[in-house]
Coordinates of C-alpha atoms (C1' of nucleotides) in Angstrom, one line a residue:
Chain A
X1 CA 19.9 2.7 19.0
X2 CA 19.2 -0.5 20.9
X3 CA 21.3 -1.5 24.3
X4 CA 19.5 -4.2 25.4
X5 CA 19.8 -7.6 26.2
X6 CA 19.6 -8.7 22.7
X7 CA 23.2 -8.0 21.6
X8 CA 26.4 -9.6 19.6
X9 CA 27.2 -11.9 22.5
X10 CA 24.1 -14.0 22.6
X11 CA 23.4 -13.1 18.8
X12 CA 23.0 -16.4 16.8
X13 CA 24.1 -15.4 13.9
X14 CA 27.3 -14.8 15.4
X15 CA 28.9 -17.9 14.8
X16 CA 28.6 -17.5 10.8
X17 CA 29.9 -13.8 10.9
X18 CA 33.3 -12.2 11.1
X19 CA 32.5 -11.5 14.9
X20 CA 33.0 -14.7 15.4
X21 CA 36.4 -14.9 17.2
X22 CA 36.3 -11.2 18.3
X23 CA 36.6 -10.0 22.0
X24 CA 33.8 -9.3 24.7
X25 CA 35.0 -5.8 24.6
X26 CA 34.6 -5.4 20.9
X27 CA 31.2 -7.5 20.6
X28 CA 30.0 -4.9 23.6
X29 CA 31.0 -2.1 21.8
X30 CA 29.3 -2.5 18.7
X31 CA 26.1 -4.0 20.6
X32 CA 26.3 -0.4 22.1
X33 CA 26.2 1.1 19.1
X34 CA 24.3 -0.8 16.7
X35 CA 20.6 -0.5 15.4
X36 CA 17.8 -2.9 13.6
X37 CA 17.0 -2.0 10.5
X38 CA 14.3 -3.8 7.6
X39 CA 14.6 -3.6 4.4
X40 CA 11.8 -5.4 1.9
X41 CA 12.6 -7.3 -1.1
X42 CA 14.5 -5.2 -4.2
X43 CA 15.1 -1.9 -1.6
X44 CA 18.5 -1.1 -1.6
X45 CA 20.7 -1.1 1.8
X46 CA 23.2 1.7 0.4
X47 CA 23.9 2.7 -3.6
X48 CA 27.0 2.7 -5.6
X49 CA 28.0 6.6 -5.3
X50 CA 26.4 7.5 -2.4
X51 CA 28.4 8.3 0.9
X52 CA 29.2 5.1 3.2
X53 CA 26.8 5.9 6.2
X54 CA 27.8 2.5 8.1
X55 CA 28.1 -1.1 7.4
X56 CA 25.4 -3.8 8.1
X57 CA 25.2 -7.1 9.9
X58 CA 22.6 -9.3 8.3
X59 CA 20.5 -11.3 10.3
X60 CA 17.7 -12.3 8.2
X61 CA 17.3 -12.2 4.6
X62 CA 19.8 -12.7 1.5
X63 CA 21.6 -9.6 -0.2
X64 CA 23.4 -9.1 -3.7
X65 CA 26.1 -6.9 -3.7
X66 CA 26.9 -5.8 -7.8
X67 CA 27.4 -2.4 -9.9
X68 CA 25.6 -1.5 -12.4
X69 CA 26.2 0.2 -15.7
X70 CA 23.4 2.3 -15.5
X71 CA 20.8 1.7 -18.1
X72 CA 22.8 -1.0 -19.5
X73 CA 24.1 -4.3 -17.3
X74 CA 24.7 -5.4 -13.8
X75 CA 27.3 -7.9 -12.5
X76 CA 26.8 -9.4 -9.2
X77 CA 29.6 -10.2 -7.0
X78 CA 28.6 -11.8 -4.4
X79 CA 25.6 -13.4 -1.9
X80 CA 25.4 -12.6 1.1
X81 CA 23.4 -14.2 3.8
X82 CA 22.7 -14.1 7.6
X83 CA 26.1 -13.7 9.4
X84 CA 27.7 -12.0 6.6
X85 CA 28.9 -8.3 6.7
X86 CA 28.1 -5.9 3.5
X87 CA 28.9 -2.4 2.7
X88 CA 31.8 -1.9 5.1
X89 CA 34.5 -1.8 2.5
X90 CA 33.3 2.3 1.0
X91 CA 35.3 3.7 4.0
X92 CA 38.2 4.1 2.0
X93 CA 39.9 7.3 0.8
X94 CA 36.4 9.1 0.1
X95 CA 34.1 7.4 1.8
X96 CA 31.8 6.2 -1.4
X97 CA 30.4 3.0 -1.6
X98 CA 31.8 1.4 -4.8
X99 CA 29.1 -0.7 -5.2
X100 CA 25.7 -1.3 -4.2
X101 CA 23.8 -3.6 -2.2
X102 CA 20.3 -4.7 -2.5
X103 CA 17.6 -6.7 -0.4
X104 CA 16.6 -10.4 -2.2
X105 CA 14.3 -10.9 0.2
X106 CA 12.7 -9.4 3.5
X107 CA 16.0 -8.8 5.3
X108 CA 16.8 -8.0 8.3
X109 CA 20.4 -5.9 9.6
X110 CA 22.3 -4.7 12.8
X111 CA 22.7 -1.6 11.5
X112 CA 26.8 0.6 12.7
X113 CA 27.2 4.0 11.9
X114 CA 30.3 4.5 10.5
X115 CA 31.8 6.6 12.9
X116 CA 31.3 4.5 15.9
X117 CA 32.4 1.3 13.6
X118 CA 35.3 3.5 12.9
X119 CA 36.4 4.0 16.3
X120 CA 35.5 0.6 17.7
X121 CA 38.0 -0.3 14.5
X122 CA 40.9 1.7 16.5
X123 CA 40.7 -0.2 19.2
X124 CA 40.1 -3.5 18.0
X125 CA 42.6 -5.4 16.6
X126 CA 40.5 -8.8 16.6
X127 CA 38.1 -7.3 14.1
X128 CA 40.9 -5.6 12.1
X129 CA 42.3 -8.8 11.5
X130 CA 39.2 -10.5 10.4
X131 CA 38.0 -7.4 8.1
X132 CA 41.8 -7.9 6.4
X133 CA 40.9 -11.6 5.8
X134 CA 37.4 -11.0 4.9
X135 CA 39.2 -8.2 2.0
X136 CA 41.3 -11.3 1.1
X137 CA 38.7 -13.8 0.7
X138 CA 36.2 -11.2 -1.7
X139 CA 40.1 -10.6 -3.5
X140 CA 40.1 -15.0 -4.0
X141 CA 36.5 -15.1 -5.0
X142 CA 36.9 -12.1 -7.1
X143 CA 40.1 -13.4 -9.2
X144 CA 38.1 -16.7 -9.7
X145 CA 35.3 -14.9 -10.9
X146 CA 37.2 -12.9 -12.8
X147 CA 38.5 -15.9 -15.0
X148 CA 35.2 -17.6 -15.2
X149 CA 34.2 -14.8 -16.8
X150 CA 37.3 -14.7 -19.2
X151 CA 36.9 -18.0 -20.3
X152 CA 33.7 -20.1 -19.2
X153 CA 30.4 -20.9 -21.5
X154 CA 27.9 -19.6 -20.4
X155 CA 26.9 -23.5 -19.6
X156 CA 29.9 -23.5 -17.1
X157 CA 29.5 -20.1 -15.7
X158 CA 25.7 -21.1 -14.9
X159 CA 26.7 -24.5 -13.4
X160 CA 28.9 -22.5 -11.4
X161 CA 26.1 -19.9 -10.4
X162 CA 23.1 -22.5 -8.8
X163 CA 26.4 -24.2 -6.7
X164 CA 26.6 -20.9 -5.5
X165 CA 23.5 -20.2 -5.2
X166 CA 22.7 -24.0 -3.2
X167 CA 25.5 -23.3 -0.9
X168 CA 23.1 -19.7 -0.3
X169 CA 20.3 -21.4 0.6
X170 CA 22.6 -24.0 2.5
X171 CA 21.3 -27.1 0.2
X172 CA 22.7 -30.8 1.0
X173 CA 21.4 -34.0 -0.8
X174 CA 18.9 -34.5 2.2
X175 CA 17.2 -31.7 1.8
X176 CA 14.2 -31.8 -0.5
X177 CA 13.7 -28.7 -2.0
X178 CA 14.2 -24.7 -1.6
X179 CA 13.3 -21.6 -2.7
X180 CA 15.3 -19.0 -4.1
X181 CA 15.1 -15.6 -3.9
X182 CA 16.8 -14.9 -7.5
X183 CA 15.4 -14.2 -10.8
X184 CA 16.8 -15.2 -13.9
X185 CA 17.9 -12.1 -14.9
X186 CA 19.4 -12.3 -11.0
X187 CA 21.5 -15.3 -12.6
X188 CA 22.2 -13.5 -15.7
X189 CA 24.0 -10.7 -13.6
X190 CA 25.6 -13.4 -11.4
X191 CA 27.3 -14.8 -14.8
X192 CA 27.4 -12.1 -17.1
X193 CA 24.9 -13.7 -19.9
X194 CA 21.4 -12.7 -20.0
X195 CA 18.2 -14.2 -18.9
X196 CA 16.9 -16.0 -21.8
X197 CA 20.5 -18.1 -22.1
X198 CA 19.7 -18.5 -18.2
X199 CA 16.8 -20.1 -19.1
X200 CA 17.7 -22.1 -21.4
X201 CA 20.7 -23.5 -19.9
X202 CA 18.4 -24.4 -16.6
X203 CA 16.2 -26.3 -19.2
X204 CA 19.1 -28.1 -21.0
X205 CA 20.1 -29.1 -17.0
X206 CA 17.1 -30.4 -16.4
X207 CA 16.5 -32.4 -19.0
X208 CA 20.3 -34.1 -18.2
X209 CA 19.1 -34.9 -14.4
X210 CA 21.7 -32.4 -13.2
X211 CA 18.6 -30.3 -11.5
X212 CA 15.0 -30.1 -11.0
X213 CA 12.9 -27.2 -10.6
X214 CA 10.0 -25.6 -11.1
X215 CA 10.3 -21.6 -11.2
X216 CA 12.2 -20.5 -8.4
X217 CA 11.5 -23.7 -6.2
X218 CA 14.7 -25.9 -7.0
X219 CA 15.5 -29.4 -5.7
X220 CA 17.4 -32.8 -6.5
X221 CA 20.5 -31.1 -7.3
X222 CA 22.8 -33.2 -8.6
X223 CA 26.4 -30.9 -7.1
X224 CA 28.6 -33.2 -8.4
X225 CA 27.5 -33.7 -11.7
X226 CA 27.4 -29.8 -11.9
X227 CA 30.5 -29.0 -10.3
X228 CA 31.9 -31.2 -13.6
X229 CA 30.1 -28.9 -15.6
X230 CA 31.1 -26.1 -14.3
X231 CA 35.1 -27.1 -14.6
X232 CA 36.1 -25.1 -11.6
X233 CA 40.0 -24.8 -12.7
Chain B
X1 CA 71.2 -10.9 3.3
X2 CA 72.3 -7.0 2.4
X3 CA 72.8 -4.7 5.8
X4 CA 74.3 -1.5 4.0
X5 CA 73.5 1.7 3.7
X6 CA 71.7 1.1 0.5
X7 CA 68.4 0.7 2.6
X8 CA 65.0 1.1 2.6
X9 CA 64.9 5.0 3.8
X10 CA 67.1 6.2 0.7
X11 CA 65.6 3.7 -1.8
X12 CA 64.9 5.7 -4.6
X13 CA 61.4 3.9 -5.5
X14 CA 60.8 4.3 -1.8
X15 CA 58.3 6.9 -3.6
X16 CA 56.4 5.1 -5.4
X17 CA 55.6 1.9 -3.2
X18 CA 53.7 0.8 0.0
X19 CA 56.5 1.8 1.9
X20 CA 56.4 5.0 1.3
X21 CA 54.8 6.6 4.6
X22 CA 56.5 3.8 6.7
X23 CA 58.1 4.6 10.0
X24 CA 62.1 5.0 9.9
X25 CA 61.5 1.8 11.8
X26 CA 59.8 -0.3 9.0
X27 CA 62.5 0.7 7.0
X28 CA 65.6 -0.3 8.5
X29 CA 63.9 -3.8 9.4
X30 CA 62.8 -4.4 6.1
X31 CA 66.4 -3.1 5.0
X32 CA 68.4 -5.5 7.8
X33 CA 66.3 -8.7 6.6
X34 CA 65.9 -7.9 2.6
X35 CA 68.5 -9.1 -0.5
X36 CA 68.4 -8.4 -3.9
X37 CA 67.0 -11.0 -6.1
X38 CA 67.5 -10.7 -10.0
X39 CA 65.0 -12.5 -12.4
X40 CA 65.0 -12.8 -16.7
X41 CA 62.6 -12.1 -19.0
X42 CA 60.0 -15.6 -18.3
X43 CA 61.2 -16.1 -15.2
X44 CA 58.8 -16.9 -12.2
X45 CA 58.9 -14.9 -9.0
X46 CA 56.7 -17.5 -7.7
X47 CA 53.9 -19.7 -9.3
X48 CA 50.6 -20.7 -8.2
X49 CA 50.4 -23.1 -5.8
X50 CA 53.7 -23.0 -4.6
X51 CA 54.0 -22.4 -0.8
X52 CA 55.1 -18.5 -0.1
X53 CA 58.9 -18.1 0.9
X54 CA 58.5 -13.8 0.8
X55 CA 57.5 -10.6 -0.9
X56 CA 59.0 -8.9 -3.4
X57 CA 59.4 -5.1 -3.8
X58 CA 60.1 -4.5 -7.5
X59 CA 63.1 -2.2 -7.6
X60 CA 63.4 -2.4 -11.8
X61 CA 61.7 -3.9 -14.6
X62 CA 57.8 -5.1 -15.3
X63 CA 56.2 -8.1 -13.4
X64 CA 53.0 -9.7 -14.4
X65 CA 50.4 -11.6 -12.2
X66 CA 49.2 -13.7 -13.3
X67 CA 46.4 -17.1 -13.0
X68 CA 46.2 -19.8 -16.0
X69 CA 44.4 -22.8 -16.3
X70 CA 47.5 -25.5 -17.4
X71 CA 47.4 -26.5 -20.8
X72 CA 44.4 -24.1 -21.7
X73 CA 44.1 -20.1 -20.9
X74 CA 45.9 -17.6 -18.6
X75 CA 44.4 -14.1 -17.1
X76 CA 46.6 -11.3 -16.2
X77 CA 45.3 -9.7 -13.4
X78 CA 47.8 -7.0 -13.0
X79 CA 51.3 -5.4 -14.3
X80 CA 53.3 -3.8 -11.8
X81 CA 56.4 -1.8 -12.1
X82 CA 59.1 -0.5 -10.3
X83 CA 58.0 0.5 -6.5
X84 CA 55.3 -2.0 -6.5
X85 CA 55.3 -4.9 -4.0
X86 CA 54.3 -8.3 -4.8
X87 CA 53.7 -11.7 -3.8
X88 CA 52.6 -10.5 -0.6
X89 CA 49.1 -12.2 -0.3
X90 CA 49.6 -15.9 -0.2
X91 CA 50.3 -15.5 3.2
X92 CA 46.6 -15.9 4.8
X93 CA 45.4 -19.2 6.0
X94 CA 47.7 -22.0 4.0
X95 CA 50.7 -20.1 3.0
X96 CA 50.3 -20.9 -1.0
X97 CA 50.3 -18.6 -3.5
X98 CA 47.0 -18.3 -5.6
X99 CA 48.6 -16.7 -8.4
X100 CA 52.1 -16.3 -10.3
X101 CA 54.1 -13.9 -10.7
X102 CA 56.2 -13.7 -13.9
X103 CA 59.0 -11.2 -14.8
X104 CA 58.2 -9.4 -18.5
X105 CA 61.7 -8.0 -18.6
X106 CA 64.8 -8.5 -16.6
X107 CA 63.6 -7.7 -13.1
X108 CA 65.7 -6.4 -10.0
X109 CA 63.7 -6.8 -6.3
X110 CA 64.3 -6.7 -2.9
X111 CA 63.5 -9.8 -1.8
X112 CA 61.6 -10.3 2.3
X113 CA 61.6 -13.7 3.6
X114 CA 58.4 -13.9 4.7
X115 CA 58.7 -14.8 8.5
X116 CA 60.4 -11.5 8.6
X117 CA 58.2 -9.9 7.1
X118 CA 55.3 -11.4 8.7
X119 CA 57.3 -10.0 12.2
X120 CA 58.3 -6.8 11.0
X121 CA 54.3 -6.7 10.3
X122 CA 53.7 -7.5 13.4
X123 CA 54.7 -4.4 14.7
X124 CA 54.4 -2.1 12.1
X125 CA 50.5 -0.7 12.3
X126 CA 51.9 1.9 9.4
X127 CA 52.9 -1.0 6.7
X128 CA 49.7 -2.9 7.4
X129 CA 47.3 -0.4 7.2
X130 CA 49.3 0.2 4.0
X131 CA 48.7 -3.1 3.0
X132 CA 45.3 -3.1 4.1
X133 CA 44.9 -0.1 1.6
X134 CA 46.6 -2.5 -1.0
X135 CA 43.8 -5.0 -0.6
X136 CA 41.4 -2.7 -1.3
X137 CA 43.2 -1.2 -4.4
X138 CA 43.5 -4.5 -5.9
X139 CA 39.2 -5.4 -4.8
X140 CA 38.5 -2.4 -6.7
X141 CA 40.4 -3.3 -9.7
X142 CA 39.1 -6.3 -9.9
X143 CA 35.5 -5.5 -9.5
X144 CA 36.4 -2.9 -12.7
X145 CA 37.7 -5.8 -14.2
X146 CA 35.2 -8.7 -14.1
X147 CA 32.8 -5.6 -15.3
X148 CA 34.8 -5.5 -18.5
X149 CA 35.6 -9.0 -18.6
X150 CA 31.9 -9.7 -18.2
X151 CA 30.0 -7.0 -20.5
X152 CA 32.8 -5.4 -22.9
X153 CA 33.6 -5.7 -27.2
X154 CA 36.9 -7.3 -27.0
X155 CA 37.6 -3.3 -29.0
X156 CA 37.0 -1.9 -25.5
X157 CA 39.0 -4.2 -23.5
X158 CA 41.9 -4.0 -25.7
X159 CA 41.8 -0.2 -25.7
X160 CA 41.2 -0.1 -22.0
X161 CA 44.5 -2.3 -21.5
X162 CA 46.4 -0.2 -24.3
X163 CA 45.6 2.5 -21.7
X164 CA 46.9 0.3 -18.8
X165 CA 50.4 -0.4 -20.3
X166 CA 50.7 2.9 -21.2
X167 CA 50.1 4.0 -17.7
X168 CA 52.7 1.2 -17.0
X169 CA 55.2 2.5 -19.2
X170 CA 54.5 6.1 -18.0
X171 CA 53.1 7.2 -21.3
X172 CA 52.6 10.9 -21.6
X173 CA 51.9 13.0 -24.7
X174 CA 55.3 14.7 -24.7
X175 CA 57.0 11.1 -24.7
X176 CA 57.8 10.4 -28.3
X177 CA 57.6 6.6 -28.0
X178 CA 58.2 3.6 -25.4
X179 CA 59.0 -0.1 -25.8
X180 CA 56.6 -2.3 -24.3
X181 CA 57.6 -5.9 -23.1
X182 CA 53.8 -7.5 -23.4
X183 CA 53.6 -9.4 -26.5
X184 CA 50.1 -9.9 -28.2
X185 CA 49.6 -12.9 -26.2
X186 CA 49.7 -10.6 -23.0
X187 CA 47.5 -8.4 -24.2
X188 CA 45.0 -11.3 -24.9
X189 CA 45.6 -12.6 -21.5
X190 CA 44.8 -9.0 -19.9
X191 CA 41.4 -8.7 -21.7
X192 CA 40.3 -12.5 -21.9
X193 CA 40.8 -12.9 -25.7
X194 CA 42.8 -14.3 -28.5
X195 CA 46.2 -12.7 -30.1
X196 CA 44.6 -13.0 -33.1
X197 CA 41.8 -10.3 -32.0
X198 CA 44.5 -8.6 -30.4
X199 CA 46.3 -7.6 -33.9
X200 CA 43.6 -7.1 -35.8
X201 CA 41.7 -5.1 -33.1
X202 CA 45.6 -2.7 -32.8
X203 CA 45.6 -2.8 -37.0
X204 CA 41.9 -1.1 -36.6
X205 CA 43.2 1.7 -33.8
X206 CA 46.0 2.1 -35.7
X207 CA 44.0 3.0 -39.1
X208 CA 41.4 5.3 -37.0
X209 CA 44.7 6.7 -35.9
X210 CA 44.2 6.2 -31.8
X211 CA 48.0 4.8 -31.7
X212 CA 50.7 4.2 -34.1
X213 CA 53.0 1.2 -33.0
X214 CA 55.3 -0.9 -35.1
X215 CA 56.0 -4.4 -33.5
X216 CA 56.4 -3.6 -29.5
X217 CA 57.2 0.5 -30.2
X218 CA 54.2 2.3 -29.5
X219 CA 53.6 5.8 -29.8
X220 CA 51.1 8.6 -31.4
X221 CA 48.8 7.4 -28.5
X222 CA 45.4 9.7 -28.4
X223 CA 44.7 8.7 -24.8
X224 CA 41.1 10.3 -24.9
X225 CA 40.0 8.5 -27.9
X226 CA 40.8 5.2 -26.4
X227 CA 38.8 6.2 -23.4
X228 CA 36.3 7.2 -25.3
X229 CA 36.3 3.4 -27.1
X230 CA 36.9 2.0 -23.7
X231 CA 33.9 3.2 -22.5
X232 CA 35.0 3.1 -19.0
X233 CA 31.6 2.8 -17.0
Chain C
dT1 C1' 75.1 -12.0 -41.4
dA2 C1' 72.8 -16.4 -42.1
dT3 C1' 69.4 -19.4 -40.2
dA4 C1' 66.1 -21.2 -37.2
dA5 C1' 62.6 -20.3 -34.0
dA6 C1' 59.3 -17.5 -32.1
dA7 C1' 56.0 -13.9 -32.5
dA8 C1' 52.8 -11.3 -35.1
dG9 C1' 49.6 -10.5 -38.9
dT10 C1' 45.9 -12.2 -41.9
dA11 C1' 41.8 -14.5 -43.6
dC12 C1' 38.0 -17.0 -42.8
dG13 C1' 34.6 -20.8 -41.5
dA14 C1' 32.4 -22.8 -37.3
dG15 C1' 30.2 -22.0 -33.3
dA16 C1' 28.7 -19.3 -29.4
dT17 C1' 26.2 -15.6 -27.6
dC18 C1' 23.1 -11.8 -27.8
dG19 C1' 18.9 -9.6 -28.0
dT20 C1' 14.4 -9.1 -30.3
dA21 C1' 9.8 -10.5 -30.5
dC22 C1' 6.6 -13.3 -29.0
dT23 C1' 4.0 -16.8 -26.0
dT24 C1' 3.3 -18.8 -21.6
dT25 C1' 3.5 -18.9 -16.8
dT26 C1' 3.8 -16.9 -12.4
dT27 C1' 3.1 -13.4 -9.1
dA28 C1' 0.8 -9.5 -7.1
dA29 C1' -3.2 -6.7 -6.4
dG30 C1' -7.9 -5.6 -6.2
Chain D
dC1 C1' -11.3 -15.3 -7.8
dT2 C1' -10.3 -12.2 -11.4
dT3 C1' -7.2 -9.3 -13.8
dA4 C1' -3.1 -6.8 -14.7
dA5 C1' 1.7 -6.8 -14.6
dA6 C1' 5.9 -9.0 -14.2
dA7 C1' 8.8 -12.8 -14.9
dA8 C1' 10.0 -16.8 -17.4
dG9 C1' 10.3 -19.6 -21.5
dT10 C1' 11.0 -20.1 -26.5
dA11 C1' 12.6 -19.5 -31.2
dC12 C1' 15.6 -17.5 -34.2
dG13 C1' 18.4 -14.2 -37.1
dA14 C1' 22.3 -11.0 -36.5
dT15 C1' 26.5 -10.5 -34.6
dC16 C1' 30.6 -11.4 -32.3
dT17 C1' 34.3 -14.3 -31.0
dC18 C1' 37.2 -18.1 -31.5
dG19 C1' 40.6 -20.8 -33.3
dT20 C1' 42.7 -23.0 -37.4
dA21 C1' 45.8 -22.6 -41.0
dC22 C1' 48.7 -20.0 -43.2
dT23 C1' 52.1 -16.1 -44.4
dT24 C1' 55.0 -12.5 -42.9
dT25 C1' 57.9 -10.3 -39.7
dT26 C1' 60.7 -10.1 -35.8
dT27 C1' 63.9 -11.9 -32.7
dA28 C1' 67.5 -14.8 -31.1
dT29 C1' 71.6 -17.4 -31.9
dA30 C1' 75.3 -19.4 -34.2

DNA sequence: TATAAAAAGTACGAGATCGTACTTTTTAAG
DNA sequence: CTTAAAAAGTACGATCTCGTACTTTTTATA
């Protein structure tokens, strides 16, 4: 456990995060309680099943959060990058995480115990607040995913997948290139197709001018061309 | 507006909804400020897009909810009964509804305008940490269902929302039949396919003899066979 | 009860998607 | 730098799903 100087107030990751707009008395108290930990590329931060042990802040590094059917598929829900909070939603009723979330890259967390987020919980109504309006924004992007997956090609669903996965990695039209840390098979679970119509969809992209790339290093991204492709209703 | 001593605290479907632990408190507030709102078979509760005027607590009859794209496909998300509350998540940042809600048969509620409600919250820790636990209910059913939606045999989904209806409909092995008010068209919208795989996909259950139905009527229903063919991961 | 309209059932061809098998490229390790 | 292993790309047949067009049944209404 680290009480140093180094804590949420002067964090800079704080300003993307759902601490954002909370109290000095609730940033203190989870600075109090908090711990760094690593986690390298593919190792998982907690597993679908296991008990919730606490919830992570990440400060470096991108995570997937997805279920698995074991030995069979994986759907990806969501990617999360520095700022965001993952695993803090297992706490319910019986205190199993529902879902699991694994390390993209060398990443980075503030690590809470669950008990002492618990309490600091109690007596914070600020972070309440923003947990119940993080819950409703996964609900939003859940619902949307939900009828992608209904009713997209898998042309759309992949369109829809790299603007993710550009808004990630923070890409704008000034930017000249950047590096992802997902597969294709990563993009597969992201759309619920597999890797070789990942593959070739990325090709058939390319070849229209709507991206450019070369393995995992993507660049001249044409968004709006793909947020037409992608037919966000 | 109904003040009379058919309230909250001696609702009869008090049981079965989000109010159920409330404070005496909760109650008689929500009582003082709710009235009873009737809706037919079609009807909207509230649509998509629409700005949110209050919640509705579903006193009789089935409500679906419900996102389309106009002119091209619709996804039911959820059917909720008598007891169930809904309608009450537009209210986050803009106020507009993200989905519609549509009455399947002639619906009685108790209708909450919502800056009542949104006061009565205010002060009731007991209804929002109910609601709270709401939220996460309908996260996990979601994430279930984009895993279906994503990676199941239109077979599986249809006998997975078989299973949901007749959990809807209260569905029991003693119960000889029950009249369901989803037409094929529901049941396509509930599992992201076409009517026309809905009746032949029923026709095949039927001849394996998982269900017996004639029109709406359903009955015979060998529940653990259509989990089994659900394959519920 | 007759009649129209809506819903359901049926059959089937067109097209999309999957997944195997293979080749090529990239990445990681020695 | 070399080599092995993993990831990505490619092609294609098998399968699944869609959606049209039609018939039959059910429901609603006069």
């Amino acid at each position: 456990m680290t009480v140093n100087g180094n804590g949420c107030l002067t964090c800079k990751v704080r300003k993307s995060s759902v601490l954002e707009p909370c109290a000095i008395g609730t940033l203190s108290a989870i600075s109090t309680f908090k711990n760094s930990r690593k986690f390298e590329k593919g190792e998982f931060l907690f597993k679908e099943g296991e008990e919730v042990k606490g919830v992570f802040f990440i400060k470096k590094g991108v995570v997937k959060v997805l279920k698995e059917v074991p030995g069979y598929r994986t759907l990806i829900f969501k990617v999360c990058a520095k700022g965001e909070i993952v695993g803090h939603r297992g706490y319910d009723s019986k205190n199993i995480h529902k879902y699991s979330g694994v390390a993209l890259s060398e990443t980075e967390c503030c690590f809470v115990p669950i008990v002492f987020f618990k309490e600091i919980l109690r007596d914070s109504p600020d972070l309440e607040k923003q947990l119940m309006e993080e819950y409703l924004i996964d609900l939003e992007r859940m619902e949307q995913k939900s009828m992608s997956l209904a009713y997209k090609s898998v042309k759309e669903k992949v369109a829809e997948a790299i603007l993710l996965v550009s808004g990630v990695y923070d890409y704008h039209v000034k930017r000249r290139s950047f590096n992802i840390d997902l597969s294709r098979q990563d993009f597969a679970d992201l759309t619920g197709t597999t890797k070789e119509q990942v593959s070739a969809v990325l090709k058939e992209f390319s070849r229209d001018s709507l991206i450019r790339y070369s393995g995992k290093k993507f660049n001249f991204i044409d968004l709006d061309a793909l947020k037409s492709v992608a037919a966000t209703y």
